[in-house]
GROMACS .gro file of C-alpha atoms in nm:
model
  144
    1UNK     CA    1  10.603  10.463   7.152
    2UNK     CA    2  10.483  10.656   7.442
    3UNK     CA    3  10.306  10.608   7.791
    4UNK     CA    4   9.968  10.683   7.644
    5UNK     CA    5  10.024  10.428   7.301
    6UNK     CA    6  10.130  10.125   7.554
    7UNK     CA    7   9.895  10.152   7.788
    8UNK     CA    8   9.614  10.125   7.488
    9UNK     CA    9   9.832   9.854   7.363
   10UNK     CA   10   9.775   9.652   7.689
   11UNK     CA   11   9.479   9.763   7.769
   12UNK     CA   12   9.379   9.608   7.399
   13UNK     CA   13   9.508   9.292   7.497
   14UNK     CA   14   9.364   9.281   7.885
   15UNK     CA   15   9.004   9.386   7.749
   16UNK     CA   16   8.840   9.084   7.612
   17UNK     CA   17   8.908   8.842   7.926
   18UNK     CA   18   8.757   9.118   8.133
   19UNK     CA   19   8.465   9.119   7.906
   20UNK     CA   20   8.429   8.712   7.855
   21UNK     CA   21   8.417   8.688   8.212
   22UNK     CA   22   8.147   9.048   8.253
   23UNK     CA   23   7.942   8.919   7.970
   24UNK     CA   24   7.891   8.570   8.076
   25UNK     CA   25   7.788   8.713   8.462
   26UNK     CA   26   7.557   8.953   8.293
   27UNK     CA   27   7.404   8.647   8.073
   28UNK     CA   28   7.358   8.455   8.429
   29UNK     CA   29   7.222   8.792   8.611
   30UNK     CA   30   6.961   8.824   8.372
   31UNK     CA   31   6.785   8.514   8.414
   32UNK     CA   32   6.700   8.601   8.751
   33UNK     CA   33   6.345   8.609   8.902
   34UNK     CA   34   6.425   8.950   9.020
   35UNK     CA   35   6.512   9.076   8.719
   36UNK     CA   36   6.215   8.864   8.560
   37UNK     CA   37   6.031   9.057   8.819
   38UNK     CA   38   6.138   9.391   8.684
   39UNK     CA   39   6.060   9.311   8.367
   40UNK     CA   40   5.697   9.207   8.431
   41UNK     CA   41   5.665   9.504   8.634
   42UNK     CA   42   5.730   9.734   8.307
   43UNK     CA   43   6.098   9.829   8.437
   44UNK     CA   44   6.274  10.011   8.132
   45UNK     CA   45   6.621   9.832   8.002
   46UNK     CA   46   6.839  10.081   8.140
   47UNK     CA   47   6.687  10.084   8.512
   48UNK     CA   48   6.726   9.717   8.519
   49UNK     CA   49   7.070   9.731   8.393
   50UNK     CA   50   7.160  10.000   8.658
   51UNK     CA   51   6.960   9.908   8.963
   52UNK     CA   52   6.996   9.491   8.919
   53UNK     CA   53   7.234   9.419   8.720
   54UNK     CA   54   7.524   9.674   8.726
   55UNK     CA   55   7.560   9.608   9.160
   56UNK     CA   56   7.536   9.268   9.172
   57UNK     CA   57   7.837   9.261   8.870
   58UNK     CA   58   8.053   9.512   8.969
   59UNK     CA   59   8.224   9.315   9.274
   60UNK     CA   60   8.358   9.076   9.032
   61UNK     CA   61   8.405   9.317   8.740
   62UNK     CA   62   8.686   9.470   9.010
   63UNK     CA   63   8.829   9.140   9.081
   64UNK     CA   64   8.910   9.072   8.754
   65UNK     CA   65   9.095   9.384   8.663
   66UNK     CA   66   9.267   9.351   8.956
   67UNK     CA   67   9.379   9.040   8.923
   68UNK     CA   68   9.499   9.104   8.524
   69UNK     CA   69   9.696   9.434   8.663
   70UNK     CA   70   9.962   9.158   8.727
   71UNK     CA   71   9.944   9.070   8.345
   72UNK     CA   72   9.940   9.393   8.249
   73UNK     CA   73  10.265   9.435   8.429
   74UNK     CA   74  10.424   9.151   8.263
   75UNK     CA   75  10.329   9.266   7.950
   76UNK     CA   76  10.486   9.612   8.009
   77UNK     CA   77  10.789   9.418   8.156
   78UNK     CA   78  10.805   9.188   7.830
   79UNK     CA   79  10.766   9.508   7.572
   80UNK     CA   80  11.004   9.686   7.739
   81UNK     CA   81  11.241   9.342   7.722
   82UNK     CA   82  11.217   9.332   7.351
   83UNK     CA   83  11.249   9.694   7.294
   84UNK     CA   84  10.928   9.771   7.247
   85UNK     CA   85  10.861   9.973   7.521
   86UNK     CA   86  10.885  10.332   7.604
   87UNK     CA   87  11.315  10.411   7.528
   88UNK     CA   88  11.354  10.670   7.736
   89UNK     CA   89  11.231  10.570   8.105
   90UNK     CA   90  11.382  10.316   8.329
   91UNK     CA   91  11.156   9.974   8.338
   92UNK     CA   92  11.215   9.623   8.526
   93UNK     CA   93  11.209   9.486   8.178
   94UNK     CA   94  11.468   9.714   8.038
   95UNK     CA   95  11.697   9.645   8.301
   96UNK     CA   96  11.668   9.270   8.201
   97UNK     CA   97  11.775   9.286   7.889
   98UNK     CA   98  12.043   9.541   7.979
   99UNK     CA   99  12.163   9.295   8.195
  100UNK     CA  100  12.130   9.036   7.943
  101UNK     CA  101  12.313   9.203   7.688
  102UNK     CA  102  12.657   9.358   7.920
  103UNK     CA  103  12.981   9.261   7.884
  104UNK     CA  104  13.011   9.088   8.223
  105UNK     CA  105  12.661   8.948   8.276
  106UNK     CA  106  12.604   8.799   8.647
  107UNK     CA  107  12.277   8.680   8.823
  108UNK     CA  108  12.228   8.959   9.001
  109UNK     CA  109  12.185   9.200   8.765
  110UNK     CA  110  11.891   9.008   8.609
  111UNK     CA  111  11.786   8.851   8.942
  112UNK     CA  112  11.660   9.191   9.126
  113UNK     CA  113  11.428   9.323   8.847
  114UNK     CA  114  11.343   8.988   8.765
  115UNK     CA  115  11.228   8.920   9.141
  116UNK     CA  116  11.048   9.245   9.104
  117UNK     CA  117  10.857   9.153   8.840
  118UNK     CA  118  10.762   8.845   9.007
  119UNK     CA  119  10.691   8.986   9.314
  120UNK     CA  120  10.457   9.283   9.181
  121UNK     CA  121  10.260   9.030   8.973
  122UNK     CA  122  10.253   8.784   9.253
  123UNK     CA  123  10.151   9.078   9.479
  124UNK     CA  124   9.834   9.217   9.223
  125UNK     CA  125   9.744   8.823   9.207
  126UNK     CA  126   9.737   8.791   9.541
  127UNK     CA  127   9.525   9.102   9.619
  128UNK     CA  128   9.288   8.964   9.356
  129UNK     CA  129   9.220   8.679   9.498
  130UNK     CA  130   9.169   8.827   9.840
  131UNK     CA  131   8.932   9.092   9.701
  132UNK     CA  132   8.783   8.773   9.514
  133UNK     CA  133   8.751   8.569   9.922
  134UNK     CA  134   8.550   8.937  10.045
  135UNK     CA  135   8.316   9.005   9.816
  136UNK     CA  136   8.210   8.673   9.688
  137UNK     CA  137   7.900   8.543   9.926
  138UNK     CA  138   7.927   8.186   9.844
  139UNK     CA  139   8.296   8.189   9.947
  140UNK     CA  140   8.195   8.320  10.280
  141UNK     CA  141   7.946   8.101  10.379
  142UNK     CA  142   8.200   7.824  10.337
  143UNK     CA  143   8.432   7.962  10.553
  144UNK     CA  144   8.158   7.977  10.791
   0.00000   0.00000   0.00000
């Protein structure tokens, strides 16, 4: 396995939730009156695509990515746990099951990467859901 082979891998796996969710705003985004509008107005496929559609996605398109990088991680850090990841690099997941697996295992030779783990997914969750609060207009006229 290398670098290039996992990330594919992952990126296989992450794909269709990012699509569910960009497919089922694009199904909503179409049956706007603006983009009825278009339409009437002789507007080709791709402009309306582009110039309606594309902008009013792509906020939420971002937050959803960023808020899977967190799986992503965990699924590096659970590959790598099981051997499956790249042999010859250092990973959180490695060190688990190094850990795991010595002669004198203690907490805290699980504990840090394990906490790391948890932290960076927390971390790309968090940032998610704060890009999620910004650029969602509904969100922020609650707050108001």
């Amino acid at each position: 396995p290398s670098v290039q082979t996992l990330i594919v891998a992952i990126g296989i796996a992450i794909i269709p939730g990012v699509s569910r969710v960009v497919r089922g705003e694009v199904v909503s985004q179409r049956n706007n009156q603006y983009v009825e509008a278009a339409v009437t107005l002789g507007a080709t496929t791709p402009r309306i695509l582009f110039i309606h559609i594309l902008p009013n996605i792509a906020a939420l398109a971002i937050i959803v990515m960023t808020s899977l990088l967190g799986t992503a991680v965990l699924a590096e850090a659970a590959l790598s746990f099981l051997g499956l990841g790249i042999p010859s690099s250092i990973t959180w997941g490695l060190d688990v099951s190094k850990a795991n697996a010595s002669a004198h295992p203690t907490i805290a030779w699980a504990f840090f990467p394990g906490a790391a783990i948890a932290l960076t997914v927390l971390g790309f969750s968090l940032f998610g859901d704060a890009l999620r609060d910004i650029a969602d207009p509904r969100l922020r006229t609650q707050r108001q």
